[in-house]
């Protein structure tokens, strides 16, 4: 009875640990992806993968040069884009208008080069392809269209 | 101190003062106009820039086009030293309260809400987009413009100061040259005043200008003074001789007069009706035998019995010429030497003051009076004689006959 009970208790603990570990791994994976709907793309950034922190630094215009010395050019979804709220929420932790104001403030202060805004993922992909050092955000469903530009975001 | 009284300095100081004051006024006016022109120009520049940036902000927010804003902001950044602040304000859509959204200023304590137009020149342009409304404000401090004007004019100030220094120095030399003939004239005029004719060193000029005329006039004056001086000397000598001669004559006359007076036992007196004082000549002392200092008036020397008669004659108005004979008072005390005097007088008028004064003579007539008394006695004796008496002159002519 005691053995059966201790086995059950042990199994329950194991289950809890397993669930906890699963949640931890799954959470990390989700966080590393910024958002399940978002894919980060880049051209000659010198990195195929970036940490979340680095990604935010480049996307927020806080770091203006890549490790390979290329200038960072940010491509963002415009107000008309469906992806704009996702990018605003995920990257800038604000609304689309807030994101505009954020960049207005930066550009007004002359701290960084201004971002380029595109209404569709195709336009973003084309821009990134044509501009070295560019970083952009597209919808996850269009990931295959820019398979060679995708930058993996890791923890 | 002598320098300040110098004629060269006086000429120079007026010119220099006028030059410095007018230069100062020109600089002040020029600087003021320059500042106004710069303020006007910079005001227009500010207007253009605020309008461009406001447009850039609208494009950035409405059209997602930050390129125009970047260009205009970059323009501001490249000319940052010409501006003092760039402010992007945001207006609250509900309260309409304005707050600073973004600010570029090198002033650490700059407060947009305390903007003062006396300290800053600023322009603002409103922008409006779906996302936000606000204003772009750009400004320049007036001090910066003043400093800018002064800094840009510094070479002009130094050049002007240099030119002024050179000009005034040169003019001082010109003033010295200009005043040299005047100084010469003044120095020689002083010599003339001090009668140092031998040191007079102006040579007659051929020039017909004012200085030449002045110097020639001084030369003429010197000649004239010398001539006058010689004439005066001659006159003085002549006058001196005449005075000496006349004085001698007068003295001689006076001596003779005194002698004559003494012989005639005659003295002179005068009486002032205003001061009621007598003046007697020294001879009176000899005539009346009383010290002159004791004789204040005739009462001191005449017999009391004659006082009324004397005063009636001497003080009647108007005074007519009079002649009275009376005995002296002093002689009464010494009966051995009884004296008679005759006092004559008449009123004369002073030509200068027009006032009347009395003058006259006092003569000792004792001998005549005694002779008269002796004659009366002898005559009485002849008249009362019982003998016949005939008196003839040297020609046997009968003068008197007593039967």
Coordinates of C-alpha atoms in Angstrom, one line a residue:
Chain A
X1 CA 0.0 0.0 0.0
X2 CA 2.7 2.3 1.0
X3 CA 4.8 1.2 -2.0
X4 CA 1.9 1.8 -4.4
X5 CA 1.2 5.1 -2.8
X6 CA 4.9 6.2 -3.1
X7 CA 5.0 5.0 -6.7
X8 CA 2.0 7.1 -7.5
X9 CA 3.3 10.1 -5.8
X10 CA 6.6 9.7 -7.5
X11 CA 4.9 9.4 -10.9
X12 CA 2.8 12.5 -10.1
X13 CA 5.9 14.5 -9.3
X14 CA 7.5 13.2 -12.5
X15 CA 4.5 14.3 -14.4
X16 CA 4.6 17.7 -12.9
X17 CA 8.3 18.0 -13.7
X18 CA 7.7 16.8 -17.2
X19 CA 4.9 19.4 -17.7
X20 CA 7.1 22.1 -16.3
X21 CA 10.0 21.1 -18.5
X22 CA 7.7 21.0 -21.5
X23 CA 6.2 24.4 -20.7
X24 CA 9.7 25.8 -20.3
X25 CA 11.0 24.4 -23.6
X26 CA 7.8 25.4 -25.4
X27 CA 7.8 28.9 -23.9
X28 CA 11.4 29.4 -24.9
X29 CA 10.6 28.4 -28.4
X30 CA 7.7 30.8 -28.7
X31 CA 9.7 33.6 -27.1
X32 CA 12.6 33.0 -29.5
X33 CA 10.2 33.3 -32.4
X34 CA 9.1 36.8 -31.1
X35 CA 5.7 35.9 -32.3
X36 CA 4.4 32.9 -34.1
X37 CA 3.1 35.2 -36.9
X38 CA 6.4 37.0 -37.4
X39 CA 9.5 36.0 -39.3
X40 CA 12.6 38.2 -39.3
X41 CA 14.4 38.5 -42.6
X42 CA 17.7 40.2 -43.3
X43 CA 20.2 40.7 -46.1
X44 CA 24.0 40.5 -45.5
X45 CA 23.6 41.1 -41.8
X46 CA 26.5 38.8 -41.1
X47 CA 24.3 36.6 -39.0
X48 CA 21.9 33.8 -39.9
X49 CA 20.6 33.9 -36.4
X50 CA 20.2 36.6 -33.8
X51 CA 19.3 36.7 -30.2
X52 CA 16.0 38.3 -29.2
X53 CA 17.8 41.2 -27.6
X54 CA 20.0 41.8 -30.6
X55 CA 16.9 41.7 -32.9
X56 CA 15.1 44.3 -30.7
X57 CA 18.2 46.5 -30.7
X58 CA 18.4 46.5 -34.5
X59 CA 14.7 46.8 -35.0
X60 CA 14.3 49.7 -32.6
X61 CA 17.1 51.6 -34.2
X62 CA 19.2 51.5 -31.1
X63 CA 22.1 49.8 -32.9
X64 CA 22.9 51.2 -36.3
X65 CA 25.5 48.9 -37.6
X66 CA 25.7 45.1 -38.0
X67 CA 28.7 43.1 -36.8
X68 CA 30.0 43.0 -40.4
X69 CA 30.0 46.8 -40.5
X70 CA 27.0 47.2 -42.7
X71 CA 24.5 49.9 -41.9
X72 CA 21.2 48.7 -40.5
X73 CA 18.2 49.6 -42.6
X74 CA 14.9 48.8 -41.0
X75 CA 11.9 47.8 -43.1
X76 CA 8.5 47.9 -41.3
X77 CA 4.9 47.2 -42.2
X78 CA 3.0 50.4 -42.9
X79 CA -0.3 51.3 -41.3
X80 CA -2.2 49.6 -44.1
X81 CA -0.4 46.3 -43.5
X82 CA -2.1 43.6 -41.5
X83 CA 1.2 42.8 -39.9
X84 CA 1.6 46.4 -38.5
X85 CA -0.2 45.7 -35.2
X86 CA 1.7 42.5 -34.6
X87 CA 5.1 44.2 -35.2
X88 CA 4.0 47.2 -33.1
X89 CA 3.0 45.0 -30.2
X90 CA 5.8 42.5 -30.4
X91 CA 8.8 44.7 -31.1
X92 CA 7.8 48.1 -29.8
X93 CA 5.3 47.1 -27.2
X94 CA 2.9 49.7 -28.3
X95 CA 0.2 50.4 -30.9
X96 CA 0.8 51.2 -34.6
X97 CA 0.4 54.9 -33.9
X98 CA 2.8 54.5 -31.0
X99 CA 5.3 52.8 -33.3
X100 CA 5.0 55.8 -35.7
X101 CA 5.6 58.2 -32.8
X102 CA 8.5 56.2 -31.6
X103 CA 10.2 56.5 -35.0
X104 CA 9.2 60.2 -35.3
X105 CA 11.0 60.8 -32.0
X106 CA 14.1 59.0 -33.1
X107 CA 14.3 60.5 -36.5
X108 CA 13.5 64.0 -35.2
X109 CA 16.4 63.7 -32.8
X110 CA 18.6 62.5 -35.7
X111 CA 19.7 59.4 -33.7
X112 CA 19.2 57.0 -36.5
X113 CA 18.3 56.6 -40.2
X114 CA 14.5 56.5 -40.8
X115 CA 12.8 53.1 -41.4
X116 CA 11.0 52.2 -44.7
X117 CA 7.4 51.2 -44.6
X118 CA 5.8 48.7 -46.9
X119 CA 2.2 47.7 -47.2
X120 CA 2.8 44.0 -48.2
X121 CA 5.3 41.3 -47.3
X122 CA 6.3 41.0 -51.0
X123 CA 7.4 44.7 -51.0
X124 CA 9.3 44.1 -47.8
X125 CA 11.0 41.0 -49.2
X126 CA 11.9 42.8 -52.4
X127 CA 13.3 45.8 -50.4
X128 CA 15.4 43.5 -48.1
X129 CA 16.7 41.6 -51.1
X130 CA 17.8 44.8 -52.8
X131 CA 19.4 46.5 -49.7
X132 CA 22.3 45.1 -48.0
X133 CA 22.1 45.4 -44.2
X134 CA 18.3 45.6 -44.3
X135 CA 16.2 43.9 -41.7
X136 CA 12.4 43.3 -42.1
X137 CA 9.4 41.5 -40.7
X138 CA 7.0 39.4 -42.7
X139 CA 4.1 37.1 -41.9
X140 CA 5.1 33.5 -41.0
X141 CA 2.9 32.2 -43.8
X142 CA 5.2 33.9 -46.3
X143 CA 8.4 32.5 -44.8
X144 CA 8.9 30.3 -47.8
X145 CA 9.0 33.3 -50.1
X146 CA 12.1 34.5 -48.4
X147 CA 13.7 31.3 -47.2
X148 CA 17.2 32.5 -48.0
X149 CA 16.7 35.8 -46.0
X150 CA 15.2 34.3 -42.8
X151 CA 17.1 35.1 -39.7
X152 CA 16.5 32.7 -36.8
X153 CA 15.8 34.4 -33.6
X154 CA 17.2 32.5 -30.6
X155 CA 17.1 33.0 -26.9
Chain B
X1 CA 48.4 121.0 -17.7
X2 CA 50.1 123.3 -20.2
X3 CA 49.4 120.8 -23.0
X4 CA 45.6 121.2 -22.4
X5 CA 45.8 125.0 -22.8
X6 CA 47.8 124.6 -25.9
X7 CA 46.1 125.9 -29.0
X8 CA 47.2 122.8 -31.0
X9 CA 45.5 120.6 -28.4
X10 CA 42.4 122.7 -28.5
X11 CA 42.1 122.4 -32.3
X12 CA 42.9 118.7 -32.1
X13 CA 40.6 117.9 -29.3
X14 CA 37.5 119.4 -31.0
X15 CA 38.3 117.6 -34.3
X16 CA 39.1 114.3 -32.5
X17 CA 36.0 114.5 -30.3
X18 CA 33.8 115.1 -33.4
X19 CA 35.5 112.3 -35.2
X20 CA 35.2 109.8 -32.3
X21 CA 31.6 110.7 -31.6
X22 CA 30.5 110.5 -35.3
X23 CA 32.4 107.2 -35.7
X24 CA 30.7 105.9 -32.6
X25 CA 27.3 106.9 -33.9
X26 CA 28.0 105.4 -37.3
X27 CA 29.2 102.2 -35.7
X28 CA 26.2 102.1 -33.4
X29 CA 23.8 102.8 -36.3
X30 CA 25.6 100.4 -38.7
X31 CA 25.6 97.6 -36.0
X32 CA 22.0 98.2 -35.2
X33 CA 20.9 98.1 -38.9
X34 CA 23.1 95.0 -39.4
X35 CA 21.5 93.3 -36.4
X36 CA 18.0 94.2 -37.7
X37 CA 18.9 92.8 -41.2
X38 CA 20.2 89.6 -39.7
X39 CA 17.2 89.2 -37.5
X40 CA 15.0 89.7 -40.5
X41 CA 17.0 87.2 -42.6
X42 CA 17.2 84.7 -39.8
X43 CA 13.5 85.1 -39.1
X44 CA 12.7 84.1 -42.7
X45 CA 15.1 81.2 -42.5
X46 CA 13.4 80.1 -39.3
X47 CA 10.0 80.3 -41.0
X48 CA 11.1 78.2 -43.9
X49 CA 12.7 75.6 -41.7
X50 CA 9.8 75.3 -39.4
X51 CA 7.4 74.9 -42.3
X52 CA 9.6 72.3 -43.9
X53 CA 10.0 70.3 -40.7
X54 CA 6.3 70.5 -40.0
X55 CA 5.6 69.2 -43.5
X56 CA 8.2 66.4 -42.9
X57 CA 6.4 65.5 -39.7
X58 CA 3.0 65.3 -41.4
X59 CA 4.5 63.2 -44.2
X60 CA 6.2 60.9 -41.7
X61 CA 3.0 60.3 -39.7
X62 CA 0.5 60.2 -42.5
X63 CA 2.4 58.7 -45.4
X64 CA 5.0 56.7 -43.4
X65 CA 7.6 58.7 -45.3
X66 CA 10.4 59.8 -42.9
X67 CA 12.8 60.7 -45.7
X68 CA 11.7 64.3 -46.0
X69 CA 11.8 64.8 -42.2
X70 CA 15.3 63.2 -42.1
X71 CA 16.6 65.7 -44.7
X72 CA 15.2 68.7 -43.0
X73 CA 16.4 67.5 -39.6
X74 CA 19.8 66.8 -41.1
X75 CA 19.8 70.4 -42.4
X76 CA 19.1 71.6 -38.9
X77 CA 21.8 69.4 -37.5
X78 CA 24.4 70.7 -40.0
X79 CA 23.5 74.3 -39.1
X80 CA 23.1 73.5 -35.4
X81 CA 25.5 76.2 -34.4
X82 CA 23.2 78.8 -36.0
X83 CA 20.2 77.8 -33.9
X84 CA 19.4 77.4 -30.3
X85 CA 16.5 75.0 -30.1
X86 CA 14.2 72.8 -32.1
X87 CA 11.0 71.7 -30.4
X88 CA 8.4 69.3 -31.5
X89 CA 5.3 69.7 -29.4
X90 CA 2.3 67.5 -29.1
X91 CA -1.2 68.7 -28.4
X92 CA -3.5 66.6 -26.3
X93 CA -6.6 65.7 -28.4
X94 CA -8.9 66.0 -25.4
X95 CA -7.5 68.8 -23.2
X96 CA -5.7 70.6 -26.1
X97 CA -2.8 71.1 -23.7
X98 CA 0.6 71.4 -25.4
X99 CA 3.5 69.4 -24.2
X100 CA 7.1 68.9 -25.5
X101 CA 7.3 65.7 -27.5
X102 CA 10.9 66.1 -28.6
X103 CA 13.5 68.7 -28.0
X104 CA 16.9 69.5 -29.4
X105 CA 18.7 72.2 -27.4
X106 CA 22.3 72.8 -26.2
X107 CA 21.0 74.9 -23.3
X108 CA 21.0 72.6 -20.3
X109 CA 18.2 74.5 -18.4
X110 CA 16.2 75.4 -21.5
X111 CA 12.5 75.6 -20.7
X112 CA 10.2 75.7 -23.7
X113 CA 7.3 76.9 -21.6
X114 CA 9.2 80.0 -20.5
X115 CA 10.0 81.3 -23.9
X116 CA 10.6 85.0 -23.9
X117 CA 10.6 87.0 -27.1
X118 CA 13.1 89.5 -25.6
X119 CA 15.6 86.7 -25.3
X120 CA 14.8 84.6 -28.3
X121 CA 13.6 85.0 -31.9
X122 CA 11.5 82.0 -32.7
X123 CA 9.0 80.8 -35.3
X124 CA 6.4 78.1 -35.0
X125 CA 4.4 76.1 -37.5
X126 CA 1.6 73.8 -36.6
X127 CA 1.2 70.3 -38.1
X128 CA -1.7 68.1 -38.0
X129 CA -2.0 64.4 -38.8
X130 CA -4.3 61.5 -37.9
X131 CA -1.8 60.3 -35.2
X132 CA -1.0 63.6 -33.5
X133 CA -1.2 67.3 -33.7
X134 CA 1.3 69.8 -32.5
X135 CA 3.8 72.5 -33.5
X136 CA 7.4 72.8 -34.7
X137 CA 9.2 75.7 -32.9
X138 CA 12.7 76.8 -33.8
X139 CA 14.5 79.6 -32.2
X140 CA 17.7 81.6 -31.9
X141 CA 18.8 83.6 -28.9
X142 CA 19.2 87.4 -29.5
X143 CA 22.5 87.3 -27.6
X144 CA 23.8 84.8 -30.2
X145 CA 22.9 87.3 -33.0
X146 CA 24.5 90.2 -31.1
X147 CA 27.6 88.1 -30.5
X148 CA 27.6 87.1 -34.1
X149 CA 27.3 90.7 -35.3
X150 CA 30.0 91.8 -32.9
X151 CA 32.3 88.9 -33.9
X152 CA 31.8 89.6 -37.6
X153 CA 32.4 93.3 -37.0
X154 CA 35.5 92.9 -34.8
X155 CA 37.9 93.3 -37.7
X156 CA 36.0 96.4 -38.8
X157 CA 36.2 97.8 -35.3
X158 CA 39.9 97.2 -35.1
X159 CA 40.5 98.7 -38.5
X160 CA 38.4 101.7 -37.6
X161 CA 40.2 102.2 -34.4
X162 CA 43.5 101.9 -36.2
X163 CA 42.4 104.5 -38.8
X164 CA 41.1 106.8 -36.1
X165 CA 44.4 106.6 -34.2
X166 CA 46.4 107.3 -37.3
X167 CA 44.0 110.1 -38.3
X168 CA 44.0 111.8 -34.9
X169 CA 47.8 111.5 -34.7
X170 CA 48.2 113.0 -38.1
X171 CA 45.7 115.7 -37.3
X172 CA 47.6 116.6 -34.2
X173 CA 50.6 117.2 -36.4
X174 CA 48.5 119.2 -38.8
X175 CA 47.1 121.2 -35.8
X176 CA 50.6 121.9 -34.6
X177 CA 51.5 123.2 -38.1
X178 CA 48.3 125.2 -38.3
X179 CA 48.8 126.8 -34.9
X180 CA 52.5 127.5 -35.4
X181 CA 52.0 131.0 -37.0
X182 CA 49.3 131.7 -34.4
X183 CA 51.7 130.7 -31.6
X184 CA 54.3 132.9 -33.1
X185 CA 51.9 135.8 -33.3
X186 CA 50.8 135.2 -29.7
X187 CA 54.4 135.0 -28.4
X188 CA 55.3 138.2 -30.2
X189 CA 52.1 139.9 -29.0
X190 CA 53.2 139.0 -25.4
X191 CA 56.7 140.4 -26.2
X192 CA 55.0 143.7 -27.4
X193 CA 53.0 143.7 -24.2
X194 CA 56.1 143.3 -22.2
X195 CA 57.8 145.9 -24.3
X196 CA 60.5 143.5 -25.4
X197 CA 60.8 144.9 -28.9
X198 CA 64.3 143.6 -29.4
X199 CA 63.1 140.0 -29.2
X200 CA 60.3 140.5 -31.7
X201 CA 61.0 138.1 -34.5
X202 CA 58.2 138.3 -37.0
X203 CA 59.3 139.2 -40.5
X204 CA 56.8 141.0 -42.7
X205 CA 55.0 138.5 -45.0
X206 CA 54.1 138.7 -48.6
X207 CA 51.2 136.4 -48.2
X208 CA 47.7 137.9 -48.2
X209 CA 46.1 135.1 -46.1
X210 CA 44.7 135.8 -42.6
X211 CA 47.9 134.7 -40.8
X212 CA 50.0 136.8 -43.1
X213 CA 47.8 139.8 -42.5
X214 CA 47.8 139.1 -38.8
X215 CA 51.6 138.9 -38.7
X216 CA 51.9 142.1 -40.8
X217 CA 49.5 143.8 -38.5
X218 CA 51.7 142.8 -35.6
X219 CA 54.8 144.1 -37.3
X220 CA 52.9 147.4 -38.0
X221 CA 51.8 147.5 -34.4
X222 CA 55.3 147.0 -33.2
X223 CA 56.6 149.8 -35.5
X224 CA 53.7 152.0 -34.4
X225 CA 54.4 151.3 -30.7
X226 CA 58.0 152.0 -31.1
X227 CA 57.2 155.3 -32.8
X228 CA 54.6 156.2 -30.2
X229 CA 57.1 155.2 -27.5
X230 CA 59.7 157.6 -29.0
X231 CA 57.1 160.3 -29.4
X232 CA 55.9 159.8 -25.8
X233 CA 59.5 159.9 -24.6
X234 CA 60.0 163.2 -26.4
X235 CA 56.8 164.6 -25.1
X236 CA 57.6 163.4 -21.6
X237 CA 61.0 165.0 -21.8
X238 CA 59.6 168.2 -23.1
X239 CA 56.8 168.1 -20.5
X240 CA 59.3 167.4 -17.8
X241 CA 61.4 170.3 -18.9
X242 CA 58.4 172.5 -19.0
X243 CA 57.2 171.4 -15.6
X244 CA 60.6 171.9 -14.1
X245 CA 60.8 175.3 -15.7
X246 CA 57.3 176.2 -14.5
X247 CA 57.9 174.8 -11.1
X248 CA 60.9 176.9 -10.8
X249 CA 58.9 179.9 -12.0
X250 CA 56.2 179.1 -9.6
X251 CA 58.6 178.6 -6.7
X252 CA 60.2 181.8 -7.6
X253 CA 56.8 183.5 -7.8
X254 CA 55.8 181.9 -4.6
X255 CA 59.0 183.1 -2.9
X256 CA 58.4 186.6 -4.2
X257 CA 54.8 186.5 -3.2
X258 CA 55.7 185.4 0.3
X259 CA 58.3 188.1 0.4
X260 CA 55.8 190.6 -0.8
X261 CA 53.2 189.3 1.6
X262 CA 55.8 189.5 4.4
X263 CA 56.8 193.0 3.4
X264 CA 53.2 194.0 3.1
X265 CA 52.3 192.1 6.2
X266 CA 49.6 190.3 4.2
X267 CA 48.2 186.8 4.8
X268 CA 45.7 184.7 2.8
X269 CA 42.6 182.9 4.0
X270 CA 39.7 180.8 2.6
X271 CA 36.5 179.6 4.1
X272 CA 34.4 176.5 3.1
X273 CA 30.7 177.0 3.6
X274 CA 30.1 173.3 3.6
X275 CA 32.6 172.2 6.2
X276 CA 32.6 175.6 8.0
X277 CA 36.4 175.5 8.2
X278 CA 39.0 178.2 7.6
X279 CA 42.3 177.9 6.0
X280 CA 45.0 180.5 6.8
X281 CA 48.4 181.0 5.2
X282 CA 51.5 180.8 7.4
X283 CA 52.0 184.6 7.3
X284 CA 49.0 185.1 9.6
X285 CA 51.1 183.7 12.5
X286 CA 53.6 186.5 12.0
X287 CA 50.9 189.1 11.6
X288 CA 48.8 188.3 14.7
X289 CA 51.6 186.7 16.8
X290 CA 49.5 183.6 17.5
X291 CA 50.5 180.1 16.5
X292 CA 48.7 179.0 13.4
X293 CA 47.5 175.7 14.9
X294 CA 45.6 177.6 17.5
X295 CA 43.8 179.7 14.9
X296 CA 40.6 177.8 13.9
X297 CA 38.7 180.9 12.9
X298 CA 38.8 184.6 13.2
X299 CA 37.2 184.6 16.6
X300 CA 40.5 183.4 17.9
X301 CA 42.3 186.5 16.7
X302 CA 39.8 189.4 16.6
X303 CA 38.5 191.6 19.3
X304 CA 35.1 190.6 20.7
X305 CA 33.9 194.1 19.9
X306 CA 34.3 193.4 16.2
X307 CA 32.9 189.9 16.1
X308 CA 29.3 190.9 15.2
X309 CA 30.6 193.3 12.5
X310 CA 32.9 190.6 11.2
X311 CA 30.2 187.9 11.1
X312 CA 27.7 190.3 9.5
X313 CA 30.2 190.9 6.7
X314 CA 31.6 187.4 6.3
X315 CA 28.4 185.3 6.5
X316 CA 25.7 187.5 4.8
X317 CA 24.0 186.0 1.9
X318 CA 24.9 186.6 -0.9
X319 CA 28.3 187.5 0.1
X320 CA 29.5 190.7 -1.5
X321 CA 33.1 191.8 -1.5
X322 CA 33.9 193.4 1.9
X323 CA 36.7 195.1 3.7
X324 CA 36.8 195.7 7.4
X325 CA 39.4 197.0 9.8
X326 CA 39.5 195.7 13.3
X327 CA 41.7 195.1 16.3
X328 CA 43.1 191.7 17.1
X329 CA 42.1 190.0 20.3
X330 CA 45.5 188.7 21.1
X331 CA 46.9 192.2 21.1
X332 CA 44.6 193.3 23.9
X333 CA 46.5 191.2 26.4
X334 CA 49.7 192.9 25.4
X335 CA 48.9 196.5 25.0
X336 CA 52.4 197.4 24.1
X337 CA 52.0 195.9 20.7
X338 CA 48.4 196.8 19.7
X339 CA 47.7 195.6 16.2
X340 CA 45.2 196.5 13.6
X341 CA 44.3 194.2 10.8
X342 CA 42.3 194.7 7.6
X343 CA 40.2 191.7 6.4
X344 CA 39.1 191.7 2.8
X345 CA 37.0 189.0 1.2
X346 CA 34.9 187.9 -1.7
X347 CA 32.9 184.9 -2.7
X348 CA 34.3 182.7 -5.5
X349 CA 32.8 179.7 -7.3
X350 CA 34.6 176.4 -7.7
X351 CA 34.7 175.6 -11.4
X352 CA 34.5 171.9 -10.9
X353 CA 32.0 171.6 -8.1
X354 CA 30.1 174.8 -8.7
X355 CA 30.0 175.5 -5.0
X356 CA 30.8 178.9 -3.4
X357 CA 33.7 179.5 -1.2
X358 CA 35.1 182.6 0.5
X359 CA 38.6 183.9 -0.1
X360 CA 40.4 187.0 1.1
X361 CA 43.4 188.6 2.8
X362 CA 44.4 189.7 6.2
X363 CA 46.8 192.6 6.3
X364 CA 48.6 194.2 9.3
X365 CA 47.6 197.8 9.2
X366 CA 48.9 198.8 12.6
X367 CA 51.6 201.1 11.2
X368 CA 49.1 202.9 9.1
X369 CA 46.6 203.1 11.9
X370 CA 49.3 204.4 14.3
X371 CA 50.5 206.9 11.6
X372 CA 46.8 208.0 11.1
X373 CA 46.6 208.5 14.9
X374 CA 49.8 210.5 14.9
X375 CA 48.6 212.5 12.0
X376 CA 45.3 213.2 13.6
X377 CA 47.2 214.3 16.8
X378 CA 49.5 216.6 14.7
X379 CA 46.6 218.0 12.7
X380 CA 44.8 218.7 16.0
X381 CA 47.9 220.4 17.3
X382 CA 48.2 222.5 14.2
X383 CA 44.5 223.4 14.2
X384 CA 44.6 224.4 17.9
X385 CA 47.9 226.5 17.6
X386 CA 47.8 230.3 18.0
X387 CA 50.6 230.8 15.5
X388 CA 50.1 231.3 11.7
X389 CA 51.3 228.2 9.9
X390 CA 52.0 227.9 6.2
X391 CA 53.0 224.6 4.6
X392 CA 54.4 224.6 1.0
X393 CA 55.8 222.0 -1.3
X394 CA 59.2 222.0 -2.8
X395 CA 58.0 224.3 -5.5
X396 CA 56.9 227.0 -3.0
X397 CA 53.3 226.1 -3.6
X398 CA 51.2 226.7 -0.5
X399 CA 49.5 223.5 0.7
X400 CA 48.2 224.5 4.1
X401 CA 47.7 227.9 5.8
X402 CA 46.8 228.6 9.4
X403 CA 46.1 232.2 10.3

